[in-house]
Amino acid sequence: QKDGFRFFMEKEIYEQSDVVSDCMLGRIKDNETFFDEIDASIIEGIKEIKICACGTSYHAGLTAAYLFERLSKVKCNVEIASEFRYKEPLLTDDTLFIVISQSGETADTLEALKMAKNAGLKSLVVCNVDNSSMTRVTDYKILTRAGIEKGVASTKAFSTQTVVLWMLALYFAKEKNVIDNEVLQNELHALREVPKSLIVNDKIHEKTKRLSKRYLHGHGFFFIGRDVFFPLALEGALKLKEISYLHAEGYPAGEMKHGPIALADPELFTIALMPQNLLYDKIKSNVEELSARDSTICAVSPLDFELADDFIKTEKTDHYMLEFFEMLVALQLLSMEISIRLGNDVDMPRNLAKSVTVE
Ligand code: F6R
């Protein structure tokens, strides 16, 4: 039941604040994060983290890699599961192997997990479905508690995965004693604010409805961002592709000048993720270059930006991850509104299945 929402995807976007609260319940203490499902032995002897996943879950993994290196000071790399399986990867037992999956059934991710286990690596799955194939195979699991996700396009699974991985980064940081107490307190404070950042802002929802009228005619979209806002850009582009069938690409903003900027023209819409608290000046200059080449710019930012043709104004906050979650909701709404206006079946996009159990 859609509880008055037009689509399950819309309901699930609106649910994110509550499910993330559930996901954090009992997992944040005064000065640490904590999981019933794991203990400190999980990182004993670990020098590196490898993450494997597909699709939206892969984007959560890419986001986490920034947090593991920045906060936990552990080397981290992320691979698409279908690539990992056939590349004859070098695996060493000082690596913690993390797989991320909403369903716990994705064939490529499951096989990657089995390969890592067979090679003697410690494994952890971040998953929404207990008793799934992955939670049965892994050494450790952390459940994301997002509830059933019906929309084929993943929304609340991604926000809960990202929150779990951020909490995990802080758990490792504390266990390894590599985080300054003031930084830790600041991170915990921000974490507690995430449910607030995920509440749908009516003005932003209205704005995405208005933008959808013109954007459905776009012949191409670039979503650009830097740092964690790069995987967020990938996720924004994937959502738009999946449910609107419009061509969209996510790009690290600093890469545009190495080729893609050649595509810039007024019919090309650039959705620029411009957080106040992370590399603002850098992204600003990347967007200025695109604007000078006549790309139509939609800035997603709490700060005014005079070159923006369109604007989605997010709230001012004091942590870049809170901006991340606010922008996530805005991007989800934008793709959903475009899809609705195109008359598509938002919850059951063509050619896609909720769970990809074949390779
Ligand atoms: C995108 C989407 C897919 C899944 C991917 C992995 O909205 O839903 O890209 O993220 O198929 O699925 P899980 O997370 O179940 O392994």
PDB file of N, CA and C and ligand atoms in Angstrom, residues 53-59 100-107 109-110 126-127 129 134 149 151-155 157 161 235 238-239 242-243 352-356, ligand 1:
ATOM      1  N   ALA A  53      30.275  -4.513  -5.210  1.00  0.00           N
ATOM      2  CA  ALA A  53      28.815  -4.367  -5.286  1.00  0.00           C
ATOM      3  C   ALA A  53      28.416  -4.032  -6.718  1.00  0.00           C
ATOM      4  N   CYS A  54      27.125  -3.908  -6.954  1.00  0.00           N
ATOM      5  CA  CYS A  54      26.600  -3.537  -8.276  1.00  0.00           C
ATOM      6  C   CYS A  54      25.644  -2.344  -8.138  1.00  0.00           C
ATOM      7  N   GLY A  55      25.535  -1.578  -9.196  1.00  0.00           N
ATOM      8  CA  GLY A  55      24.506  -0.534  -9.305  1.00  0.00           C
ATOM      9  C   GLY A  55      24.550   0.481  -8.186  1.00  0.00           C
ATOM     10  N   THR A  56      23.374   0.742  -7.630  1.00  0.00           N
ATOM     11  CA  THR A  56      23.273   1.727  -6.558  1.00  0.00           C
ATOM     12  C   THR A  56      24.126   1.321  -5.349  1.00  0.00           C
ATOM     13  N   SER A  57      24.165   0.033  -5.063  1.00  0.00           N
ATOM     14  CA  SER A  57      24.972  -0.422  -3.924  1.00  0.00           C
ATOM     15  C   SER A  57      26.458  -0.140  -4.173  1.00  0.00           C
ATOM     16  N   TYR A  58      26.871  -0.215  -5.428  1.00  0.00           N
ATOM     17  CA  TYR A  58      28.246   0.146  -5.788  1.00  0.00           C
ATOM     18  C   TYR A  58      28.488   1.634  -5.483  1.00  0.00           C
ATOM     19  N   HIS A  59      27.499   2.459  -5.744  1.00  0.00           N
ATOM     20  CA  HIS A  59      27.668   3.888  -5.445  1.00  0.00           C
ATOM     21  C   HIS A  59      27.806   4.133  -3.945  1.00  0.00           C
ATOM     22  N   ILE A 100      28.108  -5.104  -0.564  1.00  0.00           N
ATOM     23  CA  ILE A 100      26.935  -4.290  -0.230  1.00  0.00           C
ATOM     24  C   ILE A 100      25.815  -4.724  -1.168  1.00  0.00           C
ATOM     25  N   SER A 101      24.655  -5.005  -0.594  1.00  0.00           N
ATOM     26  CA  SER A 101      23.547  -5.444  -1.441  1.00  0.00           C
ATOM     27  C   SER A 101      22.215  -5.219  -0.733  1.00  0.00           C
ATOM     28  N   GLN A 102      21.287  -4.623  -1.428  1.00  0.00           N
ATOM     29  CA  GLN A 102      19.944  -4.489  -0.872  1.00  0.00           C
ATOM     30  C   GLN A 102      19.335  -5.878  -0.706  1.00  0.00           C
ATOM     31  N   SER A 103      19.327  -6.651  -1.788  1.00  0.00           N
ATOM     32  CA  SER A 103      18.592  -7.926  -1.810  1.00  0.00           C
ATOM     33  C   SER A 103      19.350  -9.079  -1.171  1.00  0.00           C
ATOM     34  N   GLY A 104      20.684  -9.009  -1.229  1.00  0.00           N
ATOM     35  CA  GLY A 104      21.485 -10.148  -0.781  1.00  0.00           C
ATOM     36  C   GLY A 104      21.492 -11.288  -1.771  1.00  0.00           C
ATOM     37  N   GLU A 105      20.951 -11.053  -2.983  1.00  0.00           N
ATOM     38  CA  GLU A 105      20.814 -12.132  -3.968  1.00  0.00           C
ATOM     39  C   GLU A 105      21.514 -11.832  -5.290  1.00  0.00           C
ATOM     40  N   THR A 106      22.021 -10.647  -5.497  1.00  0.00           N
ATOM     41  CA  THR A 106      22.627 -10.297  -6.791  1.00  0.00           C
ATOM     42  C   THR A 106      23.744 -11.288  -7.137  1.00  0.00           C
ATOM     43  N   ALA A 107      23.603 -11.930  -8.299  1.00  0.00           N
ATOM     44  CA  ALA A 107      24.475 -13.064  -8.625  1.00  0.00           C
ATOM     45  C   ALA A 107      25.959 -12.684  -8.617  1.00  0.00           C
ATOM     46  N   THR A 109      27.551 -10.228  -7.172  1.00  0.00           N
ATOM     47  CA  THR A 109      28.046  -9.847  -5.847  1.00  0.00           C
ATOM     48  C   THR A 109      28.208 -11.093  -4.969  1.00  0.00           C
ATOM     49  N   LEU A 110      27.235 -11.994  -5.081  1.00  0.00           N
ATOM     50  CA  LEU A 110      27.291 -13.239  -4.301  1.00  0.00           C
ATOM     51  C   LEU A 110      28.525 -14.064  -4.702  1.00  0.00           C
ATOM     52  N   VAL A 126      26.872  -5.880   3.989  1.00  0.00           N
ATOM     53  CA  VAL A 126      25.938  -4.836   4.416  1.00  0.00           C
ATOM     54  C   VAL A 126      24.694  -5.057   3.571  1.00  0.00           C
ATOM     55  N   CYS A 127      23.617  -5.478   4.216  1.00  0.00           N
ATOM     56  CA  CYS A 127      22.494  -6.029   3.457  1.00  0.00           C
ATOM     57  C   CYS A 127      21.156  -5.646   4.082  1.00  0.00           C
ATOM     58  N   VAL A 129      18.364  -7.651   3.565  1.00  0.00           N
ATOM     59  CA  VAL A 129      17.516  -8.840   3.711  1.00  0.00           C
ATOM     60  C   VAL A 129      18.264  -9.918   4.495  1.00  0.00           C
ATOM     61  N   MET A 134      23.524 -13.981   0.571  1.00  0.00           N
ATOM     62  CA  MET A 134      24.780 -13.359   1.040  1.00  0.00           C
ATOM     63  C   MET A 134      24.930 -13.400   2.555  1.00  0.00           C
ATOM     64  N   GLU A 149      11.777  -2.818   0.078  1.00  0.00           N
ATOM     65  CA  GLU A 149      11.842  -1.774  -0.949  1.00  0.00           C
ATOM     66  C   GLU A 149      11.155  -2.307  -2.203  1.00  0.00           C
ATOM     67  N   GLY A 151       9.905  -0.237  -4.996  1.00  0.00           N
ATOM     68  CA  GLY A 151      10.289   0.442  -6.235  1.00  0.00           C
ATOM     69  C   GLY A 151      11.542  -0.230  -6.777  1.00  0.00           C
ATOM     70  N   VAL A 152      11.564  -0.460  -8.091  1.00  0.00           N
ATOM     71  CA  VAL A 152      12.762  -1.078  -8.667  1.00  0.00           C
ATOM     72  C   VAL A 152      13.963  -0.138  -8.503  1.00  0.00           C
ATOM     73  N   ALA A 153      13.720   1.155  -8.651  1.00  0.00           N
ATOM     74  CA  ALA A 153      14.815   2.112  -8.451  1.00  0.00           C
ATOM     75  C   ALA A 153      15.069   2.257  -6.946  1.00  0.00           C
ATOM     76  N   SER A 154      16.272   1.967  -6.566  1.00  0.00           N
ATOM     77  CA  SER A 154      16.615   1.912  -5.147  1.00  0.00           C
ATOM     78  C   SER A 154      16.737   3.312  -4.545  1.00  0.00           C
ATOM     79  N   THR A 155      16.123   3.517  -3.407  1.00  0.00           N
ATOM     80  CA  THR A 155      16.206   4.836  -2.744  1.00  0.00           C
ATOM     81  C   THR A 155      16.634   4.668  -1.293  1.00  0.00           C
ATOM     82  N   ALA A 157      17.271   2.040   0.312  1.00  0.00           N
ATOM     83  CA  ALA A 157      18.367   1.083   0.513  1.00  0.00           C
ATOM     84  C   ALA A 157      19.698   1.826   0.478  1.00  0.00           C
ATOM     85  N   GLN A 161      22.363   2.152   3.516  1.00  0.00           N
ATOM     86  CA  GLN A 161      23.703   1.575   3.292  1.00  0.00           C
ATOM     87  C   GLN A 161      24.774   2.624   3.605  1.00  0.00           C
ATOM     88  N   GLU A 235      24.919   8.305  -8.823  1.00  0.00           N
ATOM     89  CA  GLU A 235      23.622   7.800  -8.374  1.00  0.00           C
ATOM     90  C   GLU A 235      22.474   8.635  -8.958  1.00  0.00           C
ATOM     91  N   LEU A 238      22.116   7.608 -12.539  1.00  0.00           N
ATOM     92  CA  LEU A 238      21.525   6.267 -12.671  1.00  0.00           C
ATOM     93  C   LEU A 238      20.010   6.319 -12.442  1.00  0.00           C
ATOM     94  N   LYS A 239      19.584   7.074 -11.423  1.00  0.00           N
ATOM     95  CA  LYS A 239      18.138   7.182 -11.158  1.00  0.00           C
ATOM     96  C   LYS A 239      17.423   7.742 -12.381  1.00  0.00           C
ATOM     97  N   GLU A 242      17.315   5.146 -15.264  1.00  0.00           N
ATOM     98  CA  GLU A 242      16.454   3.994 -14.983  1.00  0.00           C
ATOM     99  C   GLU A 242      14.984   4.269 -15.182  1.00  0.00           C
ATOM    100  N   ILE A 243      14.530   5.418 -14.674  1.00  0.00           N
ATOM    101  CA  ILE A 243      13.074   5.600 -14.658  1.00  0.00           C
ATOM    102  C   ILE A 243      12.585   6.612 -15.690  1.00  0.00           C
ATOM    103  N   LEU A 352      13.949  -3.711 -16.494  1.00  0.00           N
ATOM    104  CA  LEU A 352      14.667  -3.883 -15.225  1.00  0.00           C
ATOM    105  C   LEU A 352      13.930  -4.826 -14.287  1.00  0.00           C
ATOM    106  N   ALA A 353      14.711  -5.512 -13.452  1.00  0.00           N
ATOM    107  CA  ALA A 353      14.122  -6.373 -12.419  1.00  0.00           C
ATOM    108  C   ALA A 353      14.679  -5.922 -11.078  1.00  0.00           C
ATOM    109  N   LYS A 354      13.926  -6.157 -10.033  1.00  0.00           N
ATOM    110  CA  LYS A 354      14.364  -5.705  -8.712  1.00  0.00           C
ATOM    111  C   LYS A 354      15.613  -6.428  -8.253  1.00  0.00           C
ATOM    112  N   SER A 355      15.669  -7.698  -8.572  1.00  0.00           N
ATOM    113  CA  SER A 355      16.804  -8.475  -8.085  1.00  0.00           C
ATOM    114  C   SER A 355      17.437  -9.190  -9.270  1.00  0.00           C
ATOM    115  N   VAL A 356      18.742  -8.984  -9.464  1.00  0.00           N
ATOM    116  CA  VAL A 356      19.402  -9.529 -10.656  1.00  0.00           C
ATOM    117  C   VAL A 356      20.145 -10.804 -10.279  1.00  0.00           C
TER     118      VAL A 356
HETATM  119  C1  F6R B   1      19.305   0.895  -9.010  1.00  0.00           C
HETATM  120  C2  F6R B   1      19.175  -0.477  -8.575  1.00  0.00           C
HETATM  121  C3  F6R B   1      20.211  -1.467  -9.003  1.00  0.00           C
HETATM  122  C4  F6R B   1      20.692  -2.269  -7.790  1.00  0.00           C
HETATM  123  C5  F6R B   1      21.667  -3.368  -8.211  1.00  0.00           C
HETATM  124  C6  F6R B   1      22.228  -4.117  -7.031  1.00  0.00           C
HETATM  125  O1  F6R B   1      18.265   1.680  -8.575  1.00  0.00           O
HETATM  126  O2  F6R B   1      18.269  -0.816  -7.863  1.00  0.00           O
HETATM  127  O3  F6R B   1      21.280  -0.831  -9.636  1.00  0.00           O
HETATM  128  O4  F6R B   1      21.308  -1.388  -6.896  1.00  0.00           O
HETATM  129  O5  F6R B   1      21.014  -4.261  -9.076  1.00  0.00           O
HETATM  130  O6  F6R B   1      21.235  -4.732  -6.292  1.00  0.00           O
HETATM  131  P1  F6R B   1      21.475  -5.220  -4.813  1.00  0.00           P
HETATM  132  O7  F6R B   1      21.780  -4.029  -3.982  1.00  0.00           O
HETATM  133  O8  F6R B   1      20.210  -5.916  -4.411  1.00  0.00           O
HETATM  134  O9  F6R B   1      22.656  -6.154  -4.842  1.00  0.00           O
END
